[in-house]
PDB file of C-alpha atoms and ligand atoms in Angstrom:
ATOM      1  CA  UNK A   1     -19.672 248.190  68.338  1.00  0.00           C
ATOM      2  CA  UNK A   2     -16.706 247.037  70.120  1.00  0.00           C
ATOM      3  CA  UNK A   3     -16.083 247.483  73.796  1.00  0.00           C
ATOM      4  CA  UNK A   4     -12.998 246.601  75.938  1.00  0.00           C
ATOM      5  CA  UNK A   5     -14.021 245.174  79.374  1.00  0.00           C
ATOM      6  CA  UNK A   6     -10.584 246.405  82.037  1.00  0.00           C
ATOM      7  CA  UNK A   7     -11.278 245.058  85.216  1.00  0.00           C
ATOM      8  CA  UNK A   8      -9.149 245.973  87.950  1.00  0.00           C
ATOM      9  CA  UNK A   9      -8.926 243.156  90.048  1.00  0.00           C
ATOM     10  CA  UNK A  10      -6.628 239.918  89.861  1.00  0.00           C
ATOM     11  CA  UNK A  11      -8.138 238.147  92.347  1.00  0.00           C
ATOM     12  CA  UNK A  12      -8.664 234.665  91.479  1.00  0.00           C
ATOM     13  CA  UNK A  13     -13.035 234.159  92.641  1.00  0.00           C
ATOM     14  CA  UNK A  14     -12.935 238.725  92.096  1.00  0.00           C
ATOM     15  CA  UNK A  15     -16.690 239.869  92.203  1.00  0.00           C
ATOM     16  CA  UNK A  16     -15.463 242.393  89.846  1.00  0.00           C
ATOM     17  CA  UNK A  17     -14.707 239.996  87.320  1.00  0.00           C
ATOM     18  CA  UNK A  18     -17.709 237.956  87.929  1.00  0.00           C
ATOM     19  CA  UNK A  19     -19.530 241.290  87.099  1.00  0.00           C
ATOM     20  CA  UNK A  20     -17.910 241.836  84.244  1.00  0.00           C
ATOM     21  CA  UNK A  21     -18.609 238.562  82.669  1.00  0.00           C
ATOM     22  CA  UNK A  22     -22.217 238.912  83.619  1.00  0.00           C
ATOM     23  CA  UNK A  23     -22.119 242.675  81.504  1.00  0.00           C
ATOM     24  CA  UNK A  24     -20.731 240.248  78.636  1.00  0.00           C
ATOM     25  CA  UNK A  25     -23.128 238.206  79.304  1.00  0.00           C
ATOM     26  CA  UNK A  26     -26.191 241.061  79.311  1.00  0.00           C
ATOM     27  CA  UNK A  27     -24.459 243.043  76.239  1.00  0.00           C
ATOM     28  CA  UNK A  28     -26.923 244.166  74.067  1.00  0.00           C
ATOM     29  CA  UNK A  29     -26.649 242.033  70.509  1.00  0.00           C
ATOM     30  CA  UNK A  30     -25.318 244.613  68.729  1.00  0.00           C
ATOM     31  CA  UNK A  31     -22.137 245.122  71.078  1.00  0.00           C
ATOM     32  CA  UNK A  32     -18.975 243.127  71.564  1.00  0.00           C
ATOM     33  CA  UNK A  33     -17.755 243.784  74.829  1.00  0.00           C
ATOM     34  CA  UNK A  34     -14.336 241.319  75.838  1.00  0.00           C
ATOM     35  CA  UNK A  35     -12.213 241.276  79.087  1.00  0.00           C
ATOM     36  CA  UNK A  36      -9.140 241.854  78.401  1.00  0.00           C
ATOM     37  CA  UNK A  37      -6.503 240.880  81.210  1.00  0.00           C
ATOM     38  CA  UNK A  38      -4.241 243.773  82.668  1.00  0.00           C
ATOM     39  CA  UNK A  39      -2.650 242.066  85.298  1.00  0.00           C
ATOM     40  CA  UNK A  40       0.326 241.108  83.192  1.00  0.00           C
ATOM     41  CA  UNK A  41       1.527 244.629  82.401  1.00  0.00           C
ATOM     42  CA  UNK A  42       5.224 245.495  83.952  1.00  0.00           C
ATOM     43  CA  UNK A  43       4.985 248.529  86.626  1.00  0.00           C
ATOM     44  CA  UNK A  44       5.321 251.908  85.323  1.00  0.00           C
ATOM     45  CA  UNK A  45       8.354 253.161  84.776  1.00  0.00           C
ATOM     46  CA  UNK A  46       9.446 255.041  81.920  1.00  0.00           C
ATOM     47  CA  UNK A  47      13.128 253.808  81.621  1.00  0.00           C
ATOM     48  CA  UNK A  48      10.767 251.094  80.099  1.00  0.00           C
ATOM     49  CA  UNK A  49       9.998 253.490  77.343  1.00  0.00           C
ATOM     50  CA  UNK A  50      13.493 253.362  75.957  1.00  0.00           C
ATOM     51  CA  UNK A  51      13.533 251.698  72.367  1.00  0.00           C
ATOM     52  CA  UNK A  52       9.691 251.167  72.496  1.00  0.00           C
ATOM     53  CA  UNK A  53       6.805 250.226  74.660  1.00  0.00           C
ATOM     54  CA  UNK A  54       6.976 246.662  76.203  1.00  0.00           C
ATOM     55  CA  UNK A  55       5.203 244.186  74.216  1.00  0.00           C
ATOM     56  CA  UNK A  56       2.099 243.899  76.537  1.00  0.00           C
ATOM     57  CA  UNK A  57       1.312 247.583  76.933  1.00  0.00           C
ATOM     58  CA  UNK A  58       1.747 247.843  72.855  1.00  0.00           C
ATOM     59  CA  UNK A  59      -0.744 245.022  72.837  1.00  0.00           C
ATOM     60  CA  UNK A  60      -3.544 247.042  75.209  1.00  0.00           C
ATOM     61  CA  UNK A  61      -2.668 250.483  73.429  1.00  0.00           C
ATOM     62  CA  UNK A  62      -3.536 248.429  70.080  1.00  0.00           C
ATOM     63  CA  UNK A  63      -6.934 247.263  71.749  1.00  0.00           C
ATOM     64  CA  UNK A  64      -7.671 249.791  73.397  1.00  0.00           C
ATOM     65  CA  UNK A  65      -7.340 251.880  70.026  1.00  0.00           C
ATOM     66  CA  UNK A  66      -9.076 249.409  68.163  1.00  0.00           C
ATOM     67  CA  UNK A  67     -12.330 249.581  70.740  1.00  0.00           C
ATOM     68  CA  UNK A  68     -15.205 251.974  70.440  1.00  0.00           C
ATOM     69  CA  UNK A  69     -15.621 252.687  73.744  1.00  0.00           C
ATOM     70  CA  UNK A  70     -14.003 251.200  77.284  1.00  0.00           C
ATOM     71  CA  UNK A  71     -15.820 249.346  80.343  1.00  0.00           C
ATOM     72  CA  UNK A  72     -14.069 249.797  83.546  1.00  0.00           C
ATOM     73  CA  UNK A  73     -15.003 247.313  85.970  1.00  0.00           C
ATOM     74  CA  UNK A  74     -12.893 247.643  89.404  1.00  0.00           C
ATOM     75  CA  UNK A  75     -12.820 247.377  93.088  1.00  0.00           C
ATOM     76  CA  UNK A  76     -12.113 250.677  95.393  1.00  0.00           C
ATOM     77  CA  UNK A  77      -9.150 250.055  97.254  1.00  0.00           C
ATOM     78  CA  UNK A  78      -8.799 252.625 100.582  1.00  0.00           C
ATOM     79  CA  UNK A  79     -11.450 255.192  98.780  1.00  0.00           C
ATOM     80  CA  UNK A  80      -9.414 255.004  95.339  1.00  0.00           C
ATOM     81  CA  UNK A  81      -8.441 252.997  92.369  1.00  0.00           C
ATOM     82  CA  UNK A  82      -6.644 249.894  92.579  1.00  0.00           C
ATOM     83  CA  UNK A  83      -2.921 249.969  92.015  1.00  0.00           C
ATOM     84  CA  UNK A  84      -3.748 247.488  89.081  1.00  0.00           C
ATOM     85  CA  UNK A  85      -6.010 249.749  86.842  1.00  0.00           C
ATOM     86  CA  UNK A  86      -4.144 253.145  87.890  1.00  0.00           C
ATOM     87  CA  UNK A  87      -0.652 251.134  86.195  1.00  0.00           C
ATOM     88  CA  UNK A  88      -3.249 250.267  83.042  1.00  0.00           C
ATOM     89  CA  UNK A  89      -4.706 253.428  82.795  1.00  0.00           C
ATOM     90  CA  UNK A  90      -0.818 254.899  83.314  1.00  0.00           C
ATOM     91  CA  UNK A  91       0.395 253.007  80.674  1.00  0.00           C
ATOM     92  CA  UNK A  92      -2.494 253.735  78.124  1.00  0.00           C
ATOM     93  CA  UNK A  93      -1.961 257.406  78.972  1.00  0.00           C
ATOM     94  CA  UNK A  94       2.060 257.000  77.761  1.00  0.00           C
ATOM     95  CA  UNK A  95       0.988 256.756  73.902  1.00  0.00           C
ATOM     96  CA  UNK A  96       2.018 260.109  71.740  1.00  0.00           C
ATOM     97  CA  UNK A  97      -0.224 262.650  71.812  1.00  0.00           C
ATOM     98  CA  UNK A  98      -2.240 260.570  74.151  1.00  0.00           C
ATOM     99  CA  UNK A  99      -3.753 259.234  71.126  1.00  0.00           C
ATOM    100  CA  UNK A 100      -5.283 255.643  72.511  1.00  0.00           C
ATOM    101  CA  UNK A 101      -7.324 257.708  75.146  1.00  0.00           C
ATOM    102  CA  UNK A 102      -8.450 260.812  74.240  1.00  0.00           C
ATOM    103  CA  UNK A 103     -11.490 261.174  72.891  1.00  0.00           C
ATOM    104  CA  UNK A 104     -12.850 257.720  74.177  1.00  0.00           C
ATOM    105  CA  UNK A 105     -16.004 257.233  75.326  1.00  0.00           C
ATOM    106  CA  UNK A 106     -16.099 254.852  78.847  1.00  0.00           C
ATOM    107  CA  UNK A 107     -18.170 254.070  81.021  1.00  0.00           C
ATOM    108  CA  UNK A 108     -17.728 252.486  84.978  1.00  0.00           C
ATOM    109  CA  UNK A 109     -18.973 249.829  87.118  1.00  0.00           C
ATOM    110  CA  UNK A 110     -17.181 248.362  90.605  1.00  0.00           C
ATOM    111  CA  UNK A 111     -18.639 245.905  93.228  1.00  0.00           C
ATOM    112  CA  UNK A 112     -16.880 246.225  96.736  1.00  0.00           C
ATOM    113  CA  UNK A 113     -17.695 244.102 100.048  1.00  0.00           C
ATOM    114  CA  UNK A 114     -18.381 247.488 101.699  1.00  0.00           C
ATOM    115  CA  UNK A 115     -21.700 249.369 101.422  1.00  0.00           C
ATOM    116  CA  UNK A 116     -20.700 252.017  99.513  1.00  0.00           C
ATOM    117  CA  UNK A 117     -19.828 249.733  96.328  1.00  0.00           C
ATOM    118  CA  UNK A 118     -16.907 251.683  94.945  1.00  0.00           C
ATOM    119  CA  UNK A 119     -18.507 255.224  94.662  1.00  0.00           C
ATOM    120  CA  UNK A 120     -15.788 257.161  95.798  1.00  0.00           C
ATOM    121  CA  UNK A 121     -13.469 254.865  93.643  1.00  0.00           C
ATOM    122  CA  UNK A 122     -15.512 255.816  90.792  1.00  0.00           C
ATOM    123  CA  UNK A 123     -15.859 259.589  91.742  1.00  0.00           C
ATOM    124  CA  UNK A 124     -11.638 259.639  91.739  1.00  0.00           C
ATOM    125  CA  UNK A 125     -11.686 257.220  88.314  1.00  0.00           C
ATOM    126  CA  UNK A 126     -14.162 259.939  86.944  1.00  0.00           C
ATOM    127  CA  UNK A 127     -11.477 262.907  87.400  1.00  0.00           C
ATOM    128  CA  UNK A 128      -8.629 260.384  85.757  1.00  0.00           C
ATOM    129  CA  UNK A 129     -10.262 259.974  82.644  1.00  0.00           C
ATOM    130  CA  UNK A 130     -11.412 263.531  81.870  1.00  0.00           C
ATOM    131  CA  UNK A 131      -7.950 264.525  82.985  1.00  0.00           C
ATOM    132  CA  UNK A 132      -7.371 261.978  79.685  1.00  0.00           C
ATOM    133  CA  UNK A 133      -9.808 263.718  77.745  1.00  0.00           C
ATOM    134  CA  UNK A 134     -11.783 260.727  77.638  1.00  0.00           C
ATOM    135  CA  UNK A 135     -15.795 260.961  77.830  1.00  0.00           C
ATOM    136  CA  UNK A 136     -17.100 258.646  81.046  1.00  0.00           C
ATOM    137  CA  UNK A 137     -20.871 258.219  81.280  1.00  0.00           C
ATOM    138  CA  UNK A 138     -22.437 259.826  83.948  1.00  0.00           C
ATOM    139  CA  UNK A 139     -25.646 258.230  84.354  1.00  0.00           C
ATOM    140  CA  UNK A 140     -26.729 255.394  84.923  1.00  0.00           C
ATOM    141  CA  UNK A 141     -24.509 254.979  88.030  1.00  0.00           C
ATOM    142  CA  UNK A 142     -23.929 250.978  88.907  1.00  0.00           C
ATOM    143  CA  UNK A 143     -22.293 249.914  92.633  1.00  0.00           C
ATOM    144  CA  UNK A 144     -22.423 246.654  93.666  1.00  0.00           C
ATOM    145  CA  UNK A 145     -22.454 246.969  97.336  1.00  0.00           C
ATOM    146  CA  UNK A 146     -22.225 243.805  99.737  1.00  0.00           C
ATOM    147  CA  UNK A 147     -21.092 241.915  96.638  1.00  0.00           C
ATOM    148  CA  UNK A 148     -20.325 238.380  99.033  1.00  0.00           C
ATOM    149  CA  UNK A 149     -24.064 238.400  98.561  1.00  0.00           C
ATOM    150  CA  UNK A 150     -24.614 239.540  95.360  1.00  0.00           C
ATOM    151  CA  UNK A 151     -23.372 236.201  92.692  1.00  0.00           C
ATOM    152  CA  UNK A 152     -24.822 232.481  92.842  1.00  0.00           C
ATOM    153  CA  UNK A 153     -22.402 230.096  92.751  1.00  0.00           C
ATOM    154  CA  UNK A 154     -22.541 230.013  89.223  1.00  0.00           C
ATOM    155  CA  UNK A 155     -21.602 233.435  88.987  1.00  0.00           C
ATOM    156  CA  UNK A 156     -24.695 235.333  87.909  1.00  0.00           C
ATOM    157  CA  UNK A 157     -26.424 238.452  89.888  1.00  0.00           C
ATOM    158  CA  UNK A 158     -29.057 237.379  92.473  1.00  0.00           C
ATOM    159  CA  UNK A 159     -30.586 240.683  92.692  1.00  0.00           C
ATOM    160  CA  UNK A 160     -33.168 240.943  89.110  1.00  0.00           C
ATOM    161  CA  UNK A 161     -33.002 244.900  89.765  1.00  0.00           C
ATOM    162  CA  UNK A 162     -29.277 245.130  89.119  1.00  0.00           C
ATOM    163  CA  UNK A 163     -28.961 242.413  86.109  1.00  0.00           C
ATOM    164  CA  UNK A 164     -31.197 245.027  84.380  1.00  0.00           C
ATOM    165  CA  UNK A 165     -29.451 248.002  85.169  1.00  0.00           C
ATOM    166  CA  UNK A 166     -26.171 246.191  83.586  1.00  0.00           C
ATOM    167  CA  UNK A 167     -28.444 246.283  80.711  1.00  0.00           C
ATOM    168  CA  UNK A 168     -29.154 249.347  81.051  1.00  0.00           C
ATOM    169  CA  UNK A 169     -26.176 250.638  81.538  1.00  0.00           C
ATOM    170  CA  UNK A 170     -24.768 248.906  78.508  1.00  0.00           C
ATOM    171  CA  UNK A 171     -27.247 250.494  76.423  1.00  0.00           C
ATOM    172  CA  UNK A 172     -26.835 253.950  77.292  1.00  0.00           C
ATOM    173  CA  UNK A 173     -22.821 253.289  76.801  1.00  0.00           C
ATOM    174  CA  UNK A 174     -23.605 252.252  73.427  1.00  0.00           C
ATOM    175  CA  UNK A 175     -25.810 255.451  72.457  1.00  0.00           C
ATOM    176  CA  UNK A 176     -23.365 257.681  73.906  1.00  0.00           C
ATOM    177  CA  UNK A 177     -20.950 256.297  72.297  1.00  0.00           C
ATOM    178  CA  UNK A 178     -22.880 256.706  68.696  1.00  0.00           C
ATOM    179  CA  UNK A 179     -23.868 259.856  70.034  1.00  0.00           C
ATOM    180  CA  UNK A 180     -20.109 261.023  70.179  1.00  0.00           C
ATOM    181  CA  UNK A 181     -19.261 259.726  66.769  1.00  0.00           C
ATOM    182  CA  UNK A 182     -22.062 261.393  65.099  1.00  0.00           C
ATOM    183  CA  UNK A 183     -20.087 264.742  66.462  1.00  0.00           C
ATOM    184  CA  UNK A 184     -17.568 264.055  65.378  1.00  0.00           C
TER     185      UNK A 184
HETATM  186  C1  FMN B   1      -6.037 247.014  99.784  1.00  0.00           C
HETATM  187  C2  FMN B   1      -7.536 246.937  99.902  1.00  0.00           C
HETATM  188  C3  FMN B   1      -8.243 248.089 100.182  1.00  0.00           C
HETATM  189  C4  FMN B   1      -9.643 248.056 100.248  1.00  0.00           C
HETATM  190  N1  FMN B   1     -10.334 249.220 100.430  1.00  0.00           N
HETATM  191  C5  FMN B   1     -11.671 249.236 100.315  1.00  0.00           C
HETATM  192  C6  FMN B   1     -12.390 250.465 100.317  1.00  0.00           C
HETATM  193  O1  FMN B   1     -11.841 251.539 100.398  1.00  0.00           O
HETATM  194  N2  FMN B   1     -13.753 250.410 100.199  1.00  0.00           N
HETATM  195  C7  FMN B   1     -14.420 249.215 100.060  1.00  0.00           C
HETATM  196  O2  FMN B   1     -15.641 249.230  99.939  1.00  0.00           O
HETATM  197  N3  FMN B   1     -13.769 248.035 100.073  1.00  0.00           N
HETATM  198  C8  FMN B   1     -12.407 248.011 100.187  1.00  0.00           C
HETATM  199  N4  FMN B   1     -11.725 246.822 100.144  1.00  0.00           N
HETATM  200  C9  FMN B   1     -12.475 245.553 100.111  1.00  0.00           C
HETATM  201  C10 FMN B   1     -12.873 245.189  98.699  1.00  0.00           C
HETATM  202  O3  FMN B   1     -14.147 245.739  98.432  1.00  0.00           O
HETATM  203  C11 FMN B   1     -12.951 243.661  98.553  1.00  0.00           C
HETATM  204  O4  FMN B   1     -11.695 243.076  98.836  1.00  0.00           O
HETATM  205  C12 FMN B   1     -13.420 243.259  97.156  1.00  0.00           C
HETATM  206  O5  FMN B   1     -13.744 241.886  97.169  1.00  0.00           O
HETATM  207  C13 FMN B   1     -12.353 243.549  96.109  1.00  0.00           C
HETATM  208  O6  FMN B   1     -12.864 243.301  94.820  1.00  0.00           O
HETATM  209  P1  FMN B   1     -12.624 241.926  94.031  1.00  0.00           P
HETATM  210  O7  FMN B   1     -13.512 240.911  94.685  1.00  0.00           O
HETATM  211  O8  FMN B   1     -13.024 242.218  92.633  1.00  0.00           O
HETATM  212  O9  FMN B   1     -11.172 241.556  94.163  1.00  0.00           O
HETATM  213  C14 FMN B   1     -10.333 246.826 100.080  1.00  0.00           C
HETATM  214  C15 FMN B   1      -9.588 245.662  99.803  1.00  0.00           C
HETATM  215  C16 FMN B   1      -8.214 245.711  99.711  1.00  0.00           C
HETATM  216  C17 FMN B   1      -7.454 244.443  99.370  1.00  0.00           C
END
């Protein structure tokens, strides 16, 4: 099964990146989950549109398209997304017939400094994507509050509870994603 990994952070030592690369790490075997960078997509704006999508949002549509299912890993910037996965998710939502999102299965993950982790950031995500017609996990839910205390230096989750709930949330992505195919 193939997964894309968006996170929606560019900062250079971002806790939501370092998460991310721990769920690669955790993936179950039978799942290939990649990052792939957003940060290098122009700004909306549909006078872009004209004569074709830039080159870099034709390359996400195309991955996007090509994945089984979508991880969003993000931060929760003033109790909503970040202006950096909102212009992803924009751009993705841009292809006729809305044909790279709908019907995808995703699921969501954020780590914030704050002690609420990113829920409300993930409550407002939730109401993007099934605005897309796309099919976001509801349970289990992962935040990552507190996260300057959550990574050794070498980047992996102090806390044992959460590294297994990345697992688990990786596995229940990957049965609900089979789960939706088989309805198909
Ligand atoms: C513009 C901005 C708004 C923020 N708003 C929130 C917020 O609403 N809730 C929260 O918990 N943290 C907020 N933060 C703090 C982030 O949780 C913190 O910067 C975090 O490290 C960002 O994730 P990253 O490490 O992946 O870049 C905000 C940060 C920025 C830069």
């Amino acid at each position: 099964m193939k997964v894309i990994g968006l996170c929606g952070s560019l900062r250079r030592e971002s806790y939501n990146r370092k998460l991310l690369r721990e769920a690669i790490r955790l993936a179950p075997e039978t799942m290939a989950l990649e990052l792939y960078e957003i940060g290098n997509l122009p700004m909306m704006n549909e006078d872009l549109e004209e004569g074709g999508f830039p080159l870099e949002v034709q390359r996400l549509m195309d991955a996007v398209s090509e994945a089984d299912a979508v991880l969003i890993v993000s931060p929760e910037y003033n109790g909503s997304l970040s202006p950096v996965l909102k212009n992803a998710v924009d751009w993705l939502s841009r292809a006729p017939r809305n044909r790279v999102l709908s019907d995808k299965p995703a699921a969501i993950m954020g780590a914030s400094t704050g002690y609420l982790g990113t829920s409300q950031m993930q409550k407002e995500l939730r109401g993007v994507l099934s605005k897309l017609n796309m099919h976001p996990l509801s349970r289990p839910v992962f935040i990552l509050p507190h996260s300057k205390e959550q990574f050794t230096p070498e980047g992996r989750l102090t806390d044992p509870g959460k590294t297994a709930k990345v697992g688990a949330l990786l596995e229940a992505l990957e049965q609900w994603t089979l789960r939706l195919k088989s309805e198909v």
